[in-house]
Structure formats: C-alpha cells, structure tokens
C-alpha cells in the first residue's frame, strides 16, 4: 500500500480561465485544485490525499478579484488583511484572517481553499456565514449559486460535484458590526478549539438583523437560526443583554462537537455560549 | 548579584550584558575568574575572557542561516536511509516479506534484525532494546526494517512495500499494572524499585497534608530532527557525522552492534538543533552505519517530524502520592511519597531518572524523616528517558504543591514556610548526604520574591495581551491574576558512583603570520548551551591569547561525557582548564629559560610572560618558536557512592538551587492562561558568561511554562495521537513570559571557577510556580500538568488557597 504521491506520476495543469479550469478538473476523478496549497500539500505529505492531477488555479483569470460584494476564491488572507473595504464591511472576516496560521500561511492561504477544505474549524467559514455569503460554483455547463450554509455536507466534504470549482463568494451589502472569537490553546498560531462569529444590525435602537455562526462545534460550520431569532427585534439595553444570554444558550444547544486531542466535547459545548455571548457583545455599539 | 529583566513584554531595563557583581561576602566582585595556575595577578585582561558575555563563535552563522545542522549533511554519492516502524504498540511479528521492496528500482539495501552483525540490542544502562525488532514489537514506532535507496521518496516507498504480518498482543499501558502483569520483555516489567528510609520513619507531625499528583508525557521538542551521515571508511570501519549529546557512548554502542573494534568507528558531531535529553539515546546511529557498511556507500538518514516523535525518548509520566508531616511552627517532620514512573517499552536511562525522583522527592528542604518508595516500570507506551530536569521535574511539581497545601493547613505564608525549612550548607538531604558546598536556598527565594510584580493591567492594553491571545476571547473584567512560588534542588553531574570524566586537548602554537593561537579539542557536544564559547573564554584567560580555534568535536580525543545533567561547564570546562594549566606551565618553563630566571615566579599577561621582579618580558609568540605546546588532560569529579538498601549514601557530586515566582492572568470561564512574568533567583556558583546563563534561564523557563500549560504527548492504547507541531503545542514568543532573573553567585568549592551548571534548574521549578499561580487565581486544585483549559473550566476546587500578594485584576 503506497500512500505516497509519486511526483513523476502526477499531472500538473495550469489553466488560465475558469472554463479551462473546469475542463482540467474533469480530466480525472483524482484531480484536485490547488491554490495556496497550505492544506493540500500537508495532506499529501501525510498520505491523506493522493491526487493524480493537480490543477493550479494561480493563473485563472479573475479568481483573485476582490470587490465590495465579491471575494474571489483565490483571494489570500493577506489580501483581506490589507483591504480597507474588508476591514470596514466584514470585520469578523478580517479578525479571522488574522488568526489563520502565521504570516507565511496567510500569504498563501486563500478563501476558496479554506472553504473547500471544509474543516469544521475553518477560520473564514463562520464570518462569511454571518455576512450571508453565497458560494458561486462554476461547472461544465453553468455557474450556480449555493447559500454558504448549504455548501458543506460533512467534515472535509462539500457539495461540489465532479468538475465543479468554487470561484467566489458574493456578499450582500450588510450593515452593523460583526465579530469573530475563537479559543486556542496557545496564544497564537494554533487551530481553533471552537469559534464563533456574530453580526448585529441595529436600526432605531433595536436589532434589525442578527446572525450567529459556530465553528468546530459540529460536523460543519453552521448558523444558529434559533439564536438569531431571539435577538431580532430586541431593543438595545437590558433586553438585549438578556437576549444575548438566551442566544448563547441556544448556540450551546446547537453544538454536536467531538472529543479530540485539543479538547473534550464537553469543553467545546461549554465554551460556545461564552464565545457567542462575547462575540455578540462586541457587535453592540 | 546580577539582576536582569528580559523577555518580550518586559517593561524594565533589558540587560544585554549585565555586570557581574558579588551577592555574598565570598564573591570577589567583577574580576574575571582566574583558574589555578594563573593566580599570579595579571596586570591586563585578555579580551572576551571568563566572566564576560563573549559572543558565541556560532552565533552569527546560526542567525544568518549559514550554520550547517546535521540535517544539512551531504555527500555526492549518498543514499537515503529510512526506517520501517511498527504501527502496533505490542505485537508478534509473524512474517516479514521484503522481496517487493528489494526489487524496486533505486533500492540498494533492505535490512532486518538478522542482518545486524554484532550485538542485537542497545541501551544506555541496560541493553534491552533491539536494533531491529526480530520477534516482538513493544511500542508504536519500534524499528523493524531499514532500507537505503537512491532517493528519499524511493526509500519511503520501499519501506511501505515491505509486508509485515503482525499478530497483536495484549497491551500493557497502565504503569500501575506493570509489576503484576506477565512480562512483556525477557528482562521483566520493573526497571527499578528504589525505597528510601531516612530518620524516624514512624514520626508523625501535628499537621498532615496529602495529595495525589500526575505529570504528563512531555517531549523535548527540539527543532532539528534526528539526522546523520555515515560513510564507510577504508579500513572496513565507518565514519559517522551525527547530532548527539555524547559521541563516545554512541560510538561504543555502534561498534558493539556492528561487531567492529571501537577504533574503527569514528564519530564527528554534526550541527545540533537542540537536544534536551532526547539525543542521549541511540536513535538512527546504528541503522545508518549498518546501511553504509551494507551498501559500501555514504548513507544519510533524516527523520520527519512525525517520525522524530516516535524515534526518541520522552519525559517519564509520573503518578505520585504524597504525605507531608509538619509541626505547628511549620518545621517539616516527615515526607512520605510513592512515586511511579512509566518508563515505556525499553529501559533507556529510567533507573537513573528514578534515583533522581527519589533522592529529591522532598525538595530543597530540611526534613527529619522520609519514607519514599519509587518504582519505574516497563509498559507498551513510548520509551522514556532523559529530559532536562531528569526525574526532578516530576517530584518538584508534587512537593511544591504539597508545600502550598501545608502552608494553607498551617495558615502560614507559603514563602515563609519555604524559608523556614530551606536547606542551608551543612544540612543533609533525605539520602543522608550533607551539603558540603554552597546551598543558597534562602537567597534564591528572597531574590525571586524581591523582583517587582508585573504592573497592573492597563485599560488600554490590546486584547491580544489577555489570556486567549490572538483569539480575542478574554475580557479584561473577567480576568483574574494569581501568583505562585516554587523552589527546586537539582544534582549536577552523574550520580551513584558513576565516573563521568571529561577529556580535553589544548595545543598552543603560532600561525604563519606569527600570531599565537590555541586549538581546543574536546568531544563535548555543543547542543546550544554555549560550551564552544566557554572553551574559548577559558583558554583566552588561561593562556593570555585571543585567538582560540575549536577542533571539531569527535572521537579523535577522549570522552567528554554527555551534554546532560548540567555538567559540561564543570566537567569539560574543567578539562579545558587542566589542559590549559599544563600548557601554561610549559610556557612559563620556556620563559624562565629565555629570561634566564630559573626560580622566579613569572606572570602571564595577554600576549607575553613578564618577570614582575625586573619587568623583563618575552612574547608568547617567541616562546612558541621552539615548537607548539600541547597537553591532553582528563577531569574527574569527586567520587560518589551508590545508594544503600535504604536509599542512603553520598550519591551526588553537587547541587544547584532555583526559585521561581510566576504571575499569571486567567480567564476562569474559558480556562485560558497567560503567564505574564517569571521572577527567578538561581544559584549559579559563578556566571562565567552572564548572557549565556540568562539564555539558559529563559530557555528553561520556556520549557517549564510549556509543561505547565500546554505540552503533552497524548498516548491512547499505546499510540501517540499528536506527533506533530500542529497538535503538540510548544510556547511561541507570545506565550513566553517576561523573565526577571537574579543570579546568586557563591563560588562552589571544588567546581572549576566556582561555577555550577545552570541548564536544568530553570525548567524544574518554573512549572510548579505557574500552576501555583493558576491555583491562586482560580481556587482550583489542579493536581496534574499540563493544566488543560478544561481542567480550569471544570476542575474541582482545591484546598490550596491564595498565596500572599495575590490580586484580582480588573
């Protein structure tokens, strides 16, 4: 049993357009796209993936586009950290990008790669969920749109079909503050034990729209709609403080975490309400 | 007393080159230390001699990346070696089929146990570990086969093409069951049982406190993985370039397993990327030499990070039950302890680790009586052996928690309790051995406590400064601050009758440009501790010259012993000093001849020898025209004895002491900790290179903090679950506290230059100090390290109340 990638038997393709990339991905069942490679290459080294075809996305036209309503799949964490618009419009996402690995990783890792690797702990996932992101997926025939909360089907699994490529996420213009909080066992350069993102849009002294998402607490990053509902319509003040506590408890109820080397499921379940309440509190002006 | 404050978040002055001044009447101020033989007062001092913070000769290349670590070793013709390891923690090998691997293009050799020409096993104290497993594997990662191939990837594919059929055997993973379970090795499951009985073992105290403590398996986590290059030599022997801690003990084990005379096995030290005990045992040494001899070609081996975690020994996990008896006034009456260490599958240095755990079970305190029962056993867990602190780390965590419990029970300040019982010169430790050297226990405690506490948190501090760091989870108003103290005693050099001598050769000659220079040849392994700097400093001061060349450390000179047990400054520093003395003597002899003063006491000054009576002088360069002067000397420490049936005896050479006061911020809801500051007082004898001493203190504290709050190899059913730096966390710069250090300088009688080893103490008591501080902040009992976030969030409240000076932040 050889789980080692034989470099002499791997086909390397470097398409320059989305159409070419989709074609390239269809050449083999064992084809994998590669952007920053910060997850894929580690998995290859550990023998967890053995692609026979690697499709390098770095030359694909338009994939690294960053605009006010669209983040190309090829946009790196470093680009997000340098973007004034991102800092103003999607603060939770920028906070998360700052936590993803170290500087070198941030320079290579892309939003598309982070989402497609489909880790329950993926840093950019919960911030994009609270900003109502939609995944734009190019396939052989068309581009389809999938709400981000439906993008993942399990740990390491997405809804991408054969030959499909995530090309961007689009975000509606959202108002209000967002925040990202995570627990790490080391003070930096660690993987989230659990994470939470939140966003509150406050209009005329009351919550007009609330979003809550949790990471590393279930097989996929997920929104907690029940928690959002208890927040919407609530006036800022003691009522909102009570609602935040309620939302935190509901987020804890939505946890189905695992025990692993980093922490027990019990710890994760206990921490989610703390993180959610702190993330929500950070969204209140 | 030298006081420096350093570290990433230090607010006090940073001492880059602290001045050395005396802390006790016995200290002679800031003069460089004069070795015997140069005691005649020198008028001028040589540059970068003893007592200065001389630069490391390898400092610039290490910073610029030019330094060649052993992983950089290369030969044009070399093959790549690779090891097939057992995926089982305990299994019988039913069959091994190497035909597919051997037939692969590019594969040059595939070797099994039957291909080992000499001794089939190796080991530091007991040769119980097979070079390659023949019939049974006893831990995950045990070596089963080795291959050599033209390309590293080919070698990797080849080991995966070897078909091994295993029959899993029952696992022995609970050390408590080892003594009563069927032997998993012909030598049995108990490596050593060591009882210690001291004083009136039936004595009881007015106050008794009990506790049970546990220490997890820490890894040395050096950054340079195991690597070596072996070349067949013309005489049928082998040349090995290797990163190791003790060249000669490697040589002897390699020679025995290869059935070669020792003089046909020549070892040279490769650049070492950290050691901390993990390079004391044989890992790939025998394998890479076997492959070189089998193929007739140079062979390189380089472990991956995951393989490194399986390929070296770790710190022994410990379970300890303690009972302390004291009188109402706090005087310790008796310490009782049961200590169980998990040695893993093979003996390594387990027996010596246990001796340390037992001898120092009561800590740096005067105790009238002790009843200690120690045992170290064999299991199917990863083998454990040497790691910085060597058995003392485990018991220090326990006895310091006990001292806090006792202080609570007595309603006494924990610092006062420690000072009340602190060992002083002339006292005996629980082995009955009297402290004949310096023992500034009170001084190290007072020095640690004298440092200012870190400032109160500021409202405008960035969120990343709080517990939880970059995760931005903690809130200032929730954070609680705590402080804790711990004190330690550590033996220096090897114990129990072992003569771990060191050898050095010093040659003084002139270069073609006419300048005198000395060459120091020592087999001492430079693993980062700074012996290379020290050897130059000693030689400069002793011989009055600035140019000192270091011969590569190799087996072309006698053994230097191991770079462990905080011993190389004392042992190899002493050997260099002795060799310099002999050369110095020869130089003065020649000068007397040249100056025509056969009986005058002459003085060596930088570059020359002077007759103080007449002022006549002669240059060293001129004296060397008659040819080089060379001397090889061995340095032995004072002999020690074994421990008797009651664990009594003068088993140790010398002792070093340290105290640590930790200050932490904790978010109790999250269970997250930030260690803010470690203040320490350390007994160093003399600081021969103050900057190097501070480096050891900071590095040791980093490892102590790691054990306190994050570092643990997680083993489940004998399998290592986190063999990577993604999952085995070590502190980063953000986790490192600021360090405020005071060096207590009381020259140690019998020690070369009065200097004590400094490498281990910072690791030992920093861990319990941090945990005491977390207890102070949270009120949780926390009887196990590393302390996990969930232990704080859900842990039982403890009987260890706050220490003096505790504050609540926020």
XYZ file of C-alpha atoms in Angstrom, chain B residues 203-210 323-336 365-369 402-403 405-412 417-418 420-421:
41
model
C 7.430 10.010 63.200
C 4.251 11.996 62.748
C 3.546 15.695 62.588
C 0.920 17.929 64.169
C -0.323 18.739 60.711
C -0.521 16.284 57.852
C -1.414 17.084 54.263
C -1.909 14.573 51.472
C 2.002 12.971 52.615
C 3.784 15.801 54.422
C 4.036 15.971 58.213
C 4.924 19.210 59.991
C 4.963 20.722 63.419
C 2.688 23.650 64.237
C 5.533 26.076 63.609
C 5.924 24.758 60.097
C 9.001 22.610 60.663
C 8.894 19.619 58.325
C 8.882 16.361 60.268
C 8.491 13.760 57.566
C 7.792 13.412 53.874
C 6.182 10.251 52.580
C 14.080 21.438 52.412
C 15.421 20.126 55.691
C 13.324 17.105 56.632
C 13.915 14.983 59.703
C 12.478 11.819 58.241
C 2.360 19.910 48.943
C 4.245 22.846 50.443
C -1.144 22.728 50.921
C 0.854 22.610 54.088
C 1.057 26.390 54.226
C -2.713 26.518 53.856
C -3.219 23.943 56.597
C -0.872 25.863 58.891
C -2.351 29.211 57.873
C 1.183 30.267 57.066
C 7.112 28.107 55.143
C 9.741 27.523 52.486
C 11.649 28.218 57.455
C 12.588 24.806 56.047
